[in-house]
CSV table of C-alpha atoms and ligand atoms in Angstrom, one decimal:
chain,number,residue,atom,x,y,z
A,1,MET,CA,77.7,60.7,59.0
A,2,ILE,CA,80.7,62.2,57.3
A,3,ASP,CA,84.4,62.5,58.5
A,4,PRO,CA,83.8,65.9,59.6
A,5,THR,CA,88.1,65.5,59.1
A,6,ARG,CA,87.5,65.4,55.1
A,7,ALA,CA,85.1,68.0,54.3
A,8,THR,CA,86.1,71.5,53.6
A,9,ALA,CA,84.7,74.5,55.4
A,10,SER,CA,81.5,75.0,53.2
A,11,SER,CA,80.2,71.8,53.1
A,12,LEU,CA,80.2,71.7,57.2
A,13,LEU,CA,78.2,74.6,57.6
A,14,ALA,CA,75.4,72.2,55.1
A,15,GLU,CA,75.7,69.7,57.0
A,16,GLN,CA,75.4,71.1,60.1
A,17,GLU,CA,72.5,73.3,58.6
A,18,ALA,CA,70.8,70.2,57.4
A,19,GLY,CA,70.4,68.8,60.6
A,20,ARG,CA,73.5,66.0,59.6
A,21,VAL,CA,76.7,66.4,62.0
A,22,THR,CA,77.0,69.1,64.6
A,23,ALA,CA,79.2,71.7,66.2
A,24,GLU,CA,80.0,69.7,68.8
A,25,GLU,CA,81.1,66.7,66.7
A,26,ILE,CA,83.0,68.4,64.2
A,27,CYS,CA,84.7,70.2,67.2
A,28,ARG,CA,85.6,66.4,68.7
A,29,ALA,CA,86.7,65.2,65.0
A,30,TYR,CA,89.5,67.8,65.0
A,31,LEU,CA,90.4,67.7,68.5
A,32,GLU,CA,90.9,64.2,68.4
A,33,ARG,CA,92.9,64.3,64.8
A,34,ILE,CA,94.6,67.1,66.2
A,35,GLU,CA,95.3,65.0,69.5
A,36,ARG,CA,96.6,61.4,67.0
A,37,LEU,CA,98.6,63.9,64.3
A,38,ASP,CA,100.0,66.5,65.9
A,39,GLY,CA,102.9,65.4,67.8
A,40,GLN,CA,104.3,65.1,64.4
A,41,VAL,CA,103.6,68.1,62.1
A,42,LYS,CA,103.4,70.2,65.0
A,43,ALA,CA,101.5,72.4,63.6
A,44,PHE,CA,100.1,74.0,66.9
A,45,LEU,CA,101.6,75.8,69.8
A,46,ARG,CA,98.3,75.4,72.2
A,47,VAL,CA,95.1,73.8,71.8
A,48,ASP,CA,92.4,75.0,73.9
A,49,ALA,CA,90.1,71.8,73.9
A,50,ASP,CA,87.9,72.7,77.0
A,51,ALA,CA,87.1,76.5,75.5
A,52,ALA,CA,87.1,74.8,71.7
A,53,LEU,CA,84.2,72.7,72.9
A,54,ALA,CA,82.0,74.7,74.7
A,55,ALA,CA,82.1,77.7,72.1
A,56,ALA,CA,81.0,74.8,69.5
A,57,ARG,CA,78.0,74.0,72.5
A,58,ALA,CA,76.8,77.2,72.8
A,59,VAL,CA,76.7,77.1,68.7
A,60,ASP,CA,74.9,73.7,68.7
A,61,ARG,CA,72.0,74.7,71.5
A,62,ARG,CA,71.5,78.1,69.6
A,63,ARG,CA,70.7,76.5,66.4
A,64,ARG,CA,68.1,74.0,68.2
A,65,ALA,CA,66.7,77.1,69.8
A,66,GLY,CA,66.4,78.5,66.1
A,67,GLU,CA,68.5,81.5,66.7
A,68,ARG,CA,70.2,83.2,63.8
A,69,VAL,CA,73.8,81.8,64.1
A,70,GLY,CA,77.3,83.4,62.6
A,71,ALA,CA,78.6,82.6,59.0
A,72,LEU,CA,81.7,80.1,60.3
A,73,ALA,CA,78.9,78.9,62.9
A,74,GLY,CA,80.9,75.5,64.1
A,75,ILE,CA,83.7,75.8,62.1
A,76,PRO,CA,86.8,75.3,63.6
A,77,VAL,CA,89.6,77.8,63.2
A,78,ALA,CA,93.1,78.4,63.5
A,79,ILE,CA,95.2,81.3,64.9
A,80,LYS,CA,99.0,82.4,63.9
A,81,ASP,CA,100.4,83.0,67.3
A,82,ASN,CA,100.9,86.4,66.5
A,83,LEU,CA,97.5,87.6,66.9
A,84,CYS,CA,96.5,89.1,70.1
A,85,THR,CA,93.8,86.6,72.0
A,86,ARG,CA,92.2,88.3,75.0
A,87,GLY,CA,94.1,87.0,78.5
A,88,GLU,CA,95.9,83.9,75.9
A,89,LEU,CA,99.2,83.3,75.6
A,90,THR,CA,100.3,85.1,72.5
A,91,THR,CA,104.5,84.3,72.2
A,92,CYS,CA,104.8,85.6,68.6
A,93,GLY,CA,107.1,81.5,68.6
A,94,SER,CA,109.2,84.0,70.5
A,95,ARG,CA,111.2,83.7,74.3
A,96,MET,CA,110.2,87.1,74.3
A,97,LEU,CA,106.8,86.8,74.8
A,98,ALA,CA,106.7,83.4,76.0
A,99,ASN,CA,104.3,84.5,79.0
A,100,TYR,CA,102.4,87.7,77.3
A,101,ARG,CA,98.8,87.6,77.5
A,102,PRO,CA,97.4,90.3,75.8
A,103,PRO,CA,94.7,92.3,77.7
A,104,PHE,CA,92.8,92.8,74.0
A,105,GLU,CA,92.1,91.2,71.5
A,106,ALA,CA,93.0,91.4,67.5
A,107,THR,CA,89.9,93.0,65.2
A,108,VAL,CA,90.2,89.7,63.4
A,109,ILE,CA,89.8,87.4,66.2
A,110,GLY,CA,86.9,89.4,67.7
A,111,LYS,CA,84.9,88.6,63.8
A,112,LEU,CA,85.9,85.1,64.0
A,113,ARG,CA,83.6,84.8,67.4
A,114,ALA,CA,81.0,86.9,66.5
A,115,ALA,CA,80.9,84.7,63.4
A,116,ASP,CA,80.8,81.7,65.6
A,117,ALA,CA,83.9,80.3,64.5
A,118,ILE,CA,85.6,78.3,67.2
A,119,LEU,CA,89.0,79.0,68.2
A,120,ILE,CA,90.6,76.2,67.9
A,121,GLY,CA,94.5,76.9,69.1
A,122,LYS,CA,97.2,78.8,68.5
A,123,THR,CA,99.9,77.6,65.4
A,124,ASN,CA,103.3,78.6,65.2
A,125,LEU,CA,105.5,80.5,63.2
A,126,ASP,CA,109.2,81.6,62.4
A,127,GLU,CA,109.9,84.0,65.7
A,128,PHE,CA,107.9,87.4,65.6
A,129,ALA,CA,107.4,86.1,61.4
A,130,MET,CA,110.2,86.3,60.7
A,131,GLY,CA,111.4,83.7,57.9
A,132,SER,CA,110.0,81.6,55.7
A,133,SER,CA,110.5,77.9,57.5
A,134,THR,CA,109.4,78.5,61.0
A,135,GLU,CA,113.0,77.3,62.1
A,136,ASN,CA,113.4,80.4,63.3
A,137,SER,CA,109.9,79.6,65.8
A,138,ALA,CA,111.7,80.2,69.9
A,139,PHE,CA,109.5,76.2,70.5
A,140,GLY,CA,110.8,74.2,67.3
A,141,ALA,CA,109.4,74.2,63.5
A,142,SER,CA,106.9,72.8,62.4
A,143,ARG,CA,106.7,70.1,59.7
A,144,ASN,CA,105.3,69.7,56.3
A,145,PRO,CA,102.6,67.0,56.8
A,146,TRP,CA,103.5,66.0,52.7
A,147,ASP,CA,106.9,65.0,53.5
A,148,LEU,CA,107.5,65.6,58.0
A,149,GLU,CA,111.3,65.7,56.5
A,150,ARG,CA,111.0,68.9,55.6
A,151,THR,CA,109.3,72.5,56.2
A,152,PRO,CA,106.3,73.7,56.2
A,153,GLY,CA,107.3,77.3,54.8
A,154,GLY,CA,106.7,80.5,56.8
A,155,SER,CA,106.2,81.9,58.5
A,156,SER,CA,102.6,81.3,58.6
A,157,GLY,CA,104.2,77.7,58.8
A,158,GLY,CA,102.4,75.9,61.7
A,159,SER,CA,98.7,77.7,60.3
A,160,ALA,CA,99.4,76.3,56.6
A,161,ALA,CA,100.5,72.6,58.0
A,162,ALA,CA,97.4,72.6,60.1
A,163,VAL,CA,95.0,72.7,57.3
A,164,ALA,CA,97.3,70.8,54.9
A,165,ALA,CA,97.2,67.9,57.6
A,166,ASP,CA,93.6,68.0,58.4
A,167,LEU,CA,94.0,69.6,61.8
A,168,ALA,CA,91.5,72.3,60.9
A,169,PRO,CA,89.6,73.3,58.1
A,170,LEU,CA,90.4,77.4,58.2
A,171,ALA,CA,93.1,79.1,59.4
A,172,VAL,CA,94.2,82.7,59.7
A,173,GLY,CA,98.2,83.8,58.9
A,174,SER,CA,100.0,86.8,58.4
A,175,ASP,CA,102.2,88.2,55.4
A,176,THR,CA,104.8,90.6,55.4
A,177,GLY,CA,106.4,89.3,52.1
A,178,GLY,CA,105.4,85.7,51.7
A,179,SER,CA,104.6,84.1,54.8
A,180,ILE,CA,101.0,83.0,53.6
A,181,ARG,CA,101.3,82.2,50.3
A,182,GLN,CA,104.9,80.9,50.6
A,183,PRO,CA,103.5,77.9,53.0
A,184,ALA,CA,100.3,77.6,51.0
A,185,ALA,CA,102.1,76.5,48.1
A,186,LEU,CA,104.7,73.8,50.2
A,187,CYS,CA,101.6,72.7,52.3
A,188,GLY,CA,99.3,71.9,49.2
A,189,ILE,CA,96.5,74.5,50.2
A,190,VAL,CA,95.3,78.3,49.3
A,191,GLY,CA,96.6,81.2,51.2
A,192,LEU,CA,95.5,84.4,50.1
A,193,LYS,CA,97.3,87.7,50.7
A,194,PRO,CA,95.0,90.6,51.3
A,195,THR,CA,95.3,94.4,49.5
A,196,TYR,CA,97.1,96.4,52.1
A,197,GLY,CA,94.6,97.7,54.2
A,198,ARG,CA,91.9,95.1,53.4
A,199,VAL,CA,91.6,93.3,57.1
A,200,SER,CA,92.4,95.4,60.2
A,201,ARG,CA,95.9,94.8,61.9
A,202,TYR,CA,94.4,96.4,65.3
A,203,GLY,CA,96.5,93.2,67.4
A,204,LEU,CA,98.6,92.0,65.1
A,205,VAL,CA,101.7,92.2,67.2
A,206,ALA,CA,103.5,94.5,64.4
A,207,PHE,CA,106.3,93.1,62.5
A,208,ALA,CA,106.7,95.7,59.6
A,209,SER,CA,103.7,97.5,59.7
A,210,SER,CA,103.9,98.9,55.6
A,211,LEU,CA,103.8,95.3,54.5
A,212,ASP,CA,102.1,93.2,57.4
A,213,GLN,CA,98.2,92.3,56.3
A,214,ILE,CA,96.5,89.7,57.9
A,215,GLY,CA,94.6,86.8,55.6
A,216,PRO,CA,93.2,83.2,55.4
A,217,PHE,CA,94.5,79.7,54.7
A,218,GLY,CA,91.6,76.7,53.2
A,219,HIS,CA,91.7,73.2,51.4
A,220,ASP,CA,90.1,75.5,48.5
A,221,VAL,CA,89.3,78.9,46.8
A,222,ARG,CA,85.3,79.0,48.2
A,223,ASP,CA,86.6,78.2,52.0
A,224,THR,CA,89.2,81.3,51.6
A,225,ALA,CA,86.9,83.2,50.0
A,226,LEU,CA,84.0,82.4,53.0
A,227,LEU,CA,86.9,83.8,55.7
A,228,LEU,CA,88.3,86.1,54.2
A,229,GLY,CA,84.4,87.5,53.9
A,230,VAL,CA,84.7,87.1,57.7
A,231,ILE,CA,87.5,89.3,58.9
A,232,ALA,CA,87.5,92.2,55.9
A,233,GLY,CA,87.2,95.4,56.4
A,234,ARG,CA,87.2,98.9,57.7
A,235,ASP,CA,88.0,99.2,61.4
A,236,ALA,CA,88.1,102.4,63.2
A,237,ALA,CA,91.0,100.7,65.5
A,238,ASP,CA,93.2,100.6,62.3
A,239,ALA,CA,93.6,103.4,60.6
A,240,THR,CA,95.9,101.9,57.6
A,241,SER,CA,92.7,99.9,57.3
A,242,VAL,CA,90.4,101.4,54.2
A,243,ASP,CA,87.2,102.2,53.9
A,244,GLU,CA,85.9,99.6,51.2
A,245,PRO,CA,83.1,97.6,50.3
A,246,VAL,CA,83.5,94.5,51.2
A,247,PRO,CA,81.6,92.1,48.7
A,248,ASP,CA,80.1,89.2,48.9
A,249,TYR,CA,83.2,86.9,48.0
A,250,LEU,CA,81.1,83.9,47.3
A,251,ALA,CA,78.0,85.7,45.0
A,252,ARG,CA,80.1,85.4,42.2
A,253,LEU,CA,82.7,83.2,42.5
A,254,ASP,CA,81.9,80.3,39.7
A,255,GLU,CA,81.1,82.8,37.1
A,256,ALA,CA,84.8,83.5,35.4
A,257,PRO,CA,85.8,87.3,35.2
A,258,GLU,CA,84.7,88.2,31.6
A,259,GLY,CA,87.3,88.2,28.8
A,260,LEU,CA,90.5,87.2,31.1
A,261,ARG,CA,93.5,88.9,30.1
A,262,LEU,CA,95.9,87.1,32.8
A,263,GLY,CA,99.4,88.3,32.6
A,264,LEU,CA,102.6,86.1,32.5
A,265,VAL,CA,105.5,87.8,35.0
A,266,ARG,CA,108.8,87.4,32.4
A,267,GLU,CA,110.9,88.3,35.9
A,268,PHE,CA,109.5,85.3,37.6
A,269,PHE,CA,110.9,82.7,35.4
A,270,GLY,CA,114.5,84.0,35.9
A,271,GLU,CA,117.5,81.9,37.6
A,272,GLY,CA,116.9,80.0,40.7
A,273,LEU,CA,113.7,78.3,39.6
A,274,ASP,CA,112.8,74.9,40.1
A,275,ALA,CA,112.3,72.8,36.7
A,276,GLU,CA,109.7,70.9,37.8
A,277,VAL,CA,107.9,74.1,39.4
A,278,GLU,CA,108.4,76.1,36.4
A,279,ALA,CA,106.2,72.8,34.1
A,280,ALA,CA,103.3,73.3,36.6
A,281,VAL,CA,103.1,76.5,36.3
A,282,ARG,CA,103.2,76.7,32.4
A,283,GLU,CA,100.9,73.7,32.5
A,284,ALA,CA,98.4,76.0,34.5
A,285,VAL,CA,98.4,78.5,32.1
A,286,ARG,CA,97.6,76.1,29.6
A,287,VAL,CA,94.5,75.0,31.6
A,288,TYR,CA,94.1,78.8,31.8
A,289,GLU,CA,94.1,79.3,28.4
A,290,SER,CA,92.4,76.4,27.4
A,291,ALA,CA,89.4,78.0,29.4
A,292,GLY,CA,89.2,80.5,27.4
A,293,ALA,CA,92.1,83.4,28.9
A,294,VAL,CA,94.3,85.4,27.0
A,295,VAL,CA,97.4,85.4,27.8
A,296,LYS,CA,100.4,88.1,27.2
A,297,ASP,CA,103.8,88.4,28.6
A,298,VAL,CA,104.3,90.7,30.9
A,299,SER,CA,107.3,92.5,32.6
A,300,LEU,CA,108.2,94.0,35.8
A,301,PRO,CA,111.7,95.4,35.4
A,302,HIS,CA,112.5,96.1,38.5
A,303,SER,CA,111.8,92.9,40.6
A,304,ARG,CA,115.1,92.1,40.5
A,305,TYR,CA,115.2,95.1,43.5
A,306,GLY,CA,112.6,93.1,45.2
A,307,ILE,CA,114.2,91.2,47.8
A,308,PRO,CA,117.2,94.4,48.9
A,309,ALA,CA,115.0,96.7,48.7
A,310,TYR,CA,112.3,94.5,51.0
A,311,TYR,CA,115.0,93.5,53.3
A,312,ILE,CA,115.8,97.0,54.1
A,313,VAL,CA,112.2,98.1,54.7
A,314,ALA,CA,111.4,95.3,56.7
A,315,PRO,CA,114.0,95.3,58.9
A,316,ALA,CA,113.3,98.8,59.2
A,317,GLU,CA,110.4,98.5,60.2
A,318,CYS,CA,111.3,95.8,63.0
A,319,SER,CA,114.1,97.5,64.6
A,320,SER,CA,111.4,100.2,65.2
A,321,ASN,CA,108.7,98.0,66.1
A,322,LEU,CA,110.8,95.4,68.4
A,323,ALA,CA,112.1,98.2,70.0
A,324,ARG,CA,109.1,98.2,73.0
A,325,TYR,CA,110.0,94.3,73.6
A,326,ASP,CA,112.7,95.8,76.8
A,327,GLY,CA,111.9,94.1,80.0
A,328,THR,CA,110.5,97.0,81.4
A,329,ILE,CA,106.6,96.9,80.2
A,330,PHE,CA,106.8,94.8,77.3
A,331,GLY,CA,108.5,90.9,77.1
A,332,HIS,CA,110.1,88.8,79.0
A,333,ARG,CA,112.9,90.4,81.5
A,334,ALA,CA,116.4,89.3,82.4
A,335,GLU,CA,116.4,87.9,86.3
A,336,ASN,CA,120.4,88.7,86.2
A,337,TYR,CA,121.7,91.7,84.7
A,338,GLU,CA,125.1,92.4,86.9
A,339,PRO,CA,128.0,93.9,85.2
A,340,ARG,CA,130.3,91.2,84.2
A,341,THR,CA,133.0,93.3,82.9
A,342,ALA,CA,134.7,96.8,84.1
A,343,GLU,CA,132.9,98.0,80.5
A,344,GLU,CA,129.9,97.0,81.7
A,345,GLU,CA,129.8,98.5,85.6
A,346,SER,CA,130.0,102.1,83.9
A,347,ILE,CA,126.2,100.9,82.3
A,348,PRO,CA,123.5,102.3,83.8
A,349,PRO,CA,121.2,98.9,85.6
A,350,LEU,CA,118.6,100.0,83.5
A,351,ILE,CA,120.3,99.9,80.2
A,352,ARG,CA,122.2,96.6,82.1
A,353,MET,CA,118.7,95.2,81.8
A,354,MET,CA,117.2,95.9,78.2
A,355,MET,CA,120.7,94.9,77.1
A,356,ALA,CA,120.1,91.4,79.2
A,357,SER,CA,116.8,91.0,78.3
A,358,ARG,CA,117.1,91.5,75.0
A,359,SER,CA,119.4,89.1,74.6
A,360,GLU,CA,118.4,86.4,76.4
A,361,GLY,CA,114.7,86.8,74.8
A,362,PHE,CA,115.3,87.4,71.0
A,363,GLY,CA,116.3,84.4,68.6
A,364,SER,CA,119.5,85.1,66.3
A,365,GLU,CA,117.7,86.0,63.1
A,366,VAL,CA,115.3,88.4,64.8
A,367,LYS,CA,118.8,89.9,66.1
A,368,ARG,CA,120.2,90.4,62.5
A,369,ARG,CA,117.2,92.1,61.4
A,370,ILE,CA,117.1,94.7,64.7
A,371,MET,CA,120.8,95.3,63.8
A,372,LEU,CA,120.1,95.6,59.7
A,373,GLY,CA,118.0,98.0,60.4
A,374,THR,CA,119.1,100.2,63.0
A,375,PHE,CA,121.9,100.5,60.7
A,376,ALA,CA,119.7,100.9,57.3
A,377,LEU,CA,118.2,104.0,59.4
A,378,SER,CA,120.6,105.0,60.7
A,379,ALA,CA,122.0,109.3,60.0
A,380,GLY,CA,124.3,109.4,57.5
A,381,TYR,CA,123.4,105.7,56.1
A,382,ALA,CA,119.7,106.3,56.1
A,383,ASP,CA,119.7,108.3,52.6
A,384,GLN,CA,121.9,105.5,51.4
A,385,TYR,CA,119.9,102.5,52.0
A,386,TYR,CA,116.4,103.4,53.7
A,387,ASN,CA,115.7,105.7,51.6
A,388,GLN,CA,117.1,104.4,48.6
A,389,ALA,CA,114.8,101.7,49.6
A,390,LEU,CA,111.8,103.6,49.5
A,391,LYS,CA,112.3,104.8,46.2
A,392,VAL,CA,112.6,101.3,44.6
A,393,ARG,CA,109.3,100.7,46.4
A,394,ARG,CA,108.0,103.5,44.1
A,395,LEU,CA,109.3,101.8,41.4
A,396,ILE,CA,108.0,98.0,41.9
A,397,ARG,CA,104.4,100.1,42.8
A,398,ASN,CA,104.6,101.5,39.3
A,399,ASP,CA,105.6,98.6,37.1
A,400,PHE,CA,102.7,96.7,38.8
A,401,ASP,CA,100.1,99.8,37.8
A,402,ALA,CA,101.5,99.7,34.0
A,403,ALA,CA,101.0,95.9,33.9
A,404,PHE,CA,97.7,96.4,35.9
A,405,ARG,CA,96.4,98.3,32.6
A,406,GLU,CA,97.6,95.7,29.7
A,407,VAL,CA,96.0,92.5,32.0
A,408,ASP,CA,93.7,91.7,34.6
A,409,VAL,CA,96.0,89.2,36.6
A,410,LEU,CA,99.5,88.4,36.7
A,411,VAL,CA,100.5,84.6,37.0
A,412,GLY,CA,103.7,82.8,37.9
A,413,PRO,CA,105.3,80.4,40.9
A,414,THR,CA,104.7,81.3,44.5
A,415,SER,CA,107.4,79.7,45.3
A,416,PRO,CA,111.0,79.2,43.3
A,417,THR,CA,111.1,75.6,45.1
A,418,PRO,CA,109.2,72.8,46.9
A,419,ALA,CA,108.9,72.2,50.5
A,420,PHE,CA,112.7,72.5,51.6
A,421,ARG,CA,114.7,69.9,54.3
A,422,PHE,CA,115.0,71.1,57.8
A,423,GLY,CA,118.8,73.0,58.3
A,424,GLU,CA,118.8,73.3,53.6
A,425,LYS,CA,118.8,76.8,54.2
A,426,ALA,CA,118.9,77.7,58.0
A,427,SER,CA,122.7,78.4,57.9
A,428,ASP,CA,122.4,80.7,54.9
A,429,PRO,CA,120.4,83.9,55.7
A,430,LEU,CA,120.3,84.9,51.9
A,431,ALA,CA,119.1,81.7,50.3
A,432,MET,CA,116.3,82.1,52.7
A,433,TYR,CA,115.5,85.2,52.0
A,434,LEU,CA,115.3,84.1,47.9
A,435,SER,CA,112.3,81.8,48.7
A,436,ASP,CA,110.1,85.1,49.4
A,437,ILE,CA,112.0,86.3,45.6
A,438,TYR,CA,108.3,86.0,44.0
A,439,THR,CA,106.2,87.1,46.9
A,440,VAL,CA,107.9,90.5,48.6
A,441,THR,CA,107.0,92.8,45.4
A,442,THR,CA,103.0,92.2,46.0
A,443,ASN,CA,103.4,93.6,50.0
A,444,LEU,CA,105.9,96.1,48.4
A,445,ALA,CA,103.3,97.3,46.5
A,446,GLY,CA,100.3,97.2,48.6
A,447,ILE,CA,98.5,95.0,46.4
A,448,ALA,CA,96.6,91.6,46.4
A,449,GLY,CA,97.6,87.8,45.9
A,450,ILE,CA,96.8,84.1,46.0
A,451,SER,CA,98.6,80.9,45.7
A,452,ILE,CA,96.1,77.5,44.9
A,453,PRO,CA,97.7,74.2,44.2
A,454,CYS,CA,98.7,74.0,41.0
A,455,GLY,CA,100.7,70.3,40.6
A,456,LEU,CA,103.1,67.6,42.6
A,457,THR,CA,107.0,67.2,42.1
A,458,ARG,CA,107.4,63.5,41.2
A,459,ALA,CA,108.8,63.8,45.2
A,460,GLN,CA,104.8,64.7,45.9
A,461,LEU,CA,105.6,67.6,47.2
A,462,PRO,CA,102.9,70.2,46.7
A,463,ILE,CA,103.5,73.1,43.8
A,464,GLY,CA,102.5,76.5,44.0
A,465,LEU,CA,100.7,78.6,41.3
A,466,GLN,CA,100.1,82.2,42.9
A,467,LEU,CA,97.9,84.9,40.7
A,468,LEU,CA,98.3,88.7,41.7
A,469,ALA,CA,95.5,91.6,41.5
A,470,PRO,CA,95.1,95.2,41.8
A,471,ALA,CA,94.4,96.7,45.5
A,472,PHE,CA,90.8,95.7,46.4
A,473,ALA,CA,90.4,93.4,43.3
A,474,GLU,CA,90.4,90.0,46.0
A,475,GLU,CA,87.3,89.1,44.2
A,476,ARG,CA,88.6,89.0,40.5
A,477,LEU,CA,91.4,87.1,42.0
A,478,LEU,CA,88.8,85.1,44.3
A,479,ARG,CA,87.1,84.1,40.8
A,480,THR,CA,90.6,83.9,38.1
A,481,ALA,CA,91.8,81.2,40.8
A,482,ARG,CA,88.3,79.9,40.8
A,483,VAL,CA,88.4,78.5,37.5
A,484,PHE,CA,91.6,76.9,37.6
A,485,GLU,CA,90.2,74.5,40.8
A,486,ARG,CA,87.1,74.3,38.5
A,487,ALA,CA,89.2,72.5,35.8
A,488,THR,CA,91.8,70.4,38.0
A,489,ASP,CA,92.1,67.6,41.1
A,490,TRP,CA,95.1,69.3,42.5
A,491,HIS,CA,92.9,71.1,45.4
A,492,GLN,CA,91.5,68.1,47.1
A,493,ARG,CA,94.7,66.1,47.1
A,494,ARG,CA,95.7,65.4,50.6
A,495,PRO,CA,99.0,64.1,52.2
A,496,ASN,CA,99.7,60.7,53.5
A,497,LEU,CA,99.8,61.1,57.3
A,498,ALA,CA,100.5,57.7,59.0
A,499,SER,CA,98.3,58.0,62.2
B,1,LIG,N1,110.0,85.3,54.5
B,1,LIG,C1,110.0,86.5,54.8
B,1,LIG,C2,110.1,87.0,55.4
B,1,LIG,O1,111.1,86.6,56.6
B,1,LIG,C3,108.5,87.2,54.6
B,1,LIG,C4,107.9,86.8,56.6
B,1,LIG,C5,106.8,87.8,56.8
B,1,LIG,O2,105.7,87.5,55.6
B,1,LIG,N2,106.3,87.2,57.4
B,1,LIG,O3,110.5,88.3,56.0
């Protein structure tokens, strides 16, 4: 029997089909590896071994009975803990939701269950998905399987670390400004941010509703495409999901897009880009040229306003979305909210309760965003900040539209640096925000992006290549990514985790 924890999801499907391994054996192998290694990696907040095994056995029974099984039958999938799972804890990495059990289920979770995937556990994240390292989680940081002294990136760092450490073959994350692509890059795996509207956001705890999108992680492009095909599609429960047919992403995956024109984004090679990352990305571009792609220089002139615009739009929406956590209906409720000062005595008890609950429930980064966003939206300042940011957002989108008239896919680094050490950026919000410099514009424009492994630094840290495609061109994006993968073996490298 193969070692299921060294196999891709696609090959595990074939092995089950051929009767060489059962869903239960696959599930046990991953649970055993989690047991052995997750104490070091800390990718998971919770693992439900009993439920996972029961689901796996049910798949085996149905297969034995000759019944049809779903597209992910018997494949363990790790879930970021900001996706609602009915009746089960969904914490968003926050004390605010430490005891929250949603009475409903995210559409994506329902689709995974319907495809007979095995939900193996919920993964760690920066609180409410705000961050780039998982250091903002109220439950401790996850570690990068390539170097346990470094962060896995974030905010979907737990999901990326789980796949990189072979604790699950597939994982689901969310990307508001880079939270799938950046941790995928830092952990040496594939991560895809779908077009805004491609995947239903119903049941994804909202951070910034006009930017959030759920997407897949896998070891290779095929596995990532497989998972995207299961979760994509219009959903009546999410009015922003779009009624575009979901293509069969696997059908023509190995066909290189004809006459592929790649655009090398000039602004993605500026100050702050690590030399080893730059060298690996330029080498990847040469691989594309050898494969017959035409590479052109293109410009996205408003890129430099991406971070400022994102850090107004995202906090503005966050301040509104997080207003619901006040201890009345949603979220942690403070036990003690007695007035401590004369000034507080004049505040009505209900308001004091809300103030104490929010002070206790939220961590410092979330509070910072709520304050930034509230300020950016406040009367008198909205025109200077929020409304300006919306205009910049339009210009950024126009830049992409113009670039995609010249080329099919844009290319550049995913993250300016490889994985950084704990604490290295945590004390400096701006330094942390700059790790999203190449990813946030994708979300502002609503287009699709993927990060694929394209190298290792001398210190054996993974490097990610980012490819971007127009809205709803995920199929082109995946096929383009596959061109690189066929010519290289970076996606097959694994970290050396001592057991
Ligand atoms: N790191 C970015 C932020 O902190 C993006 C987060 C995300 O995509 N969820 O907002």
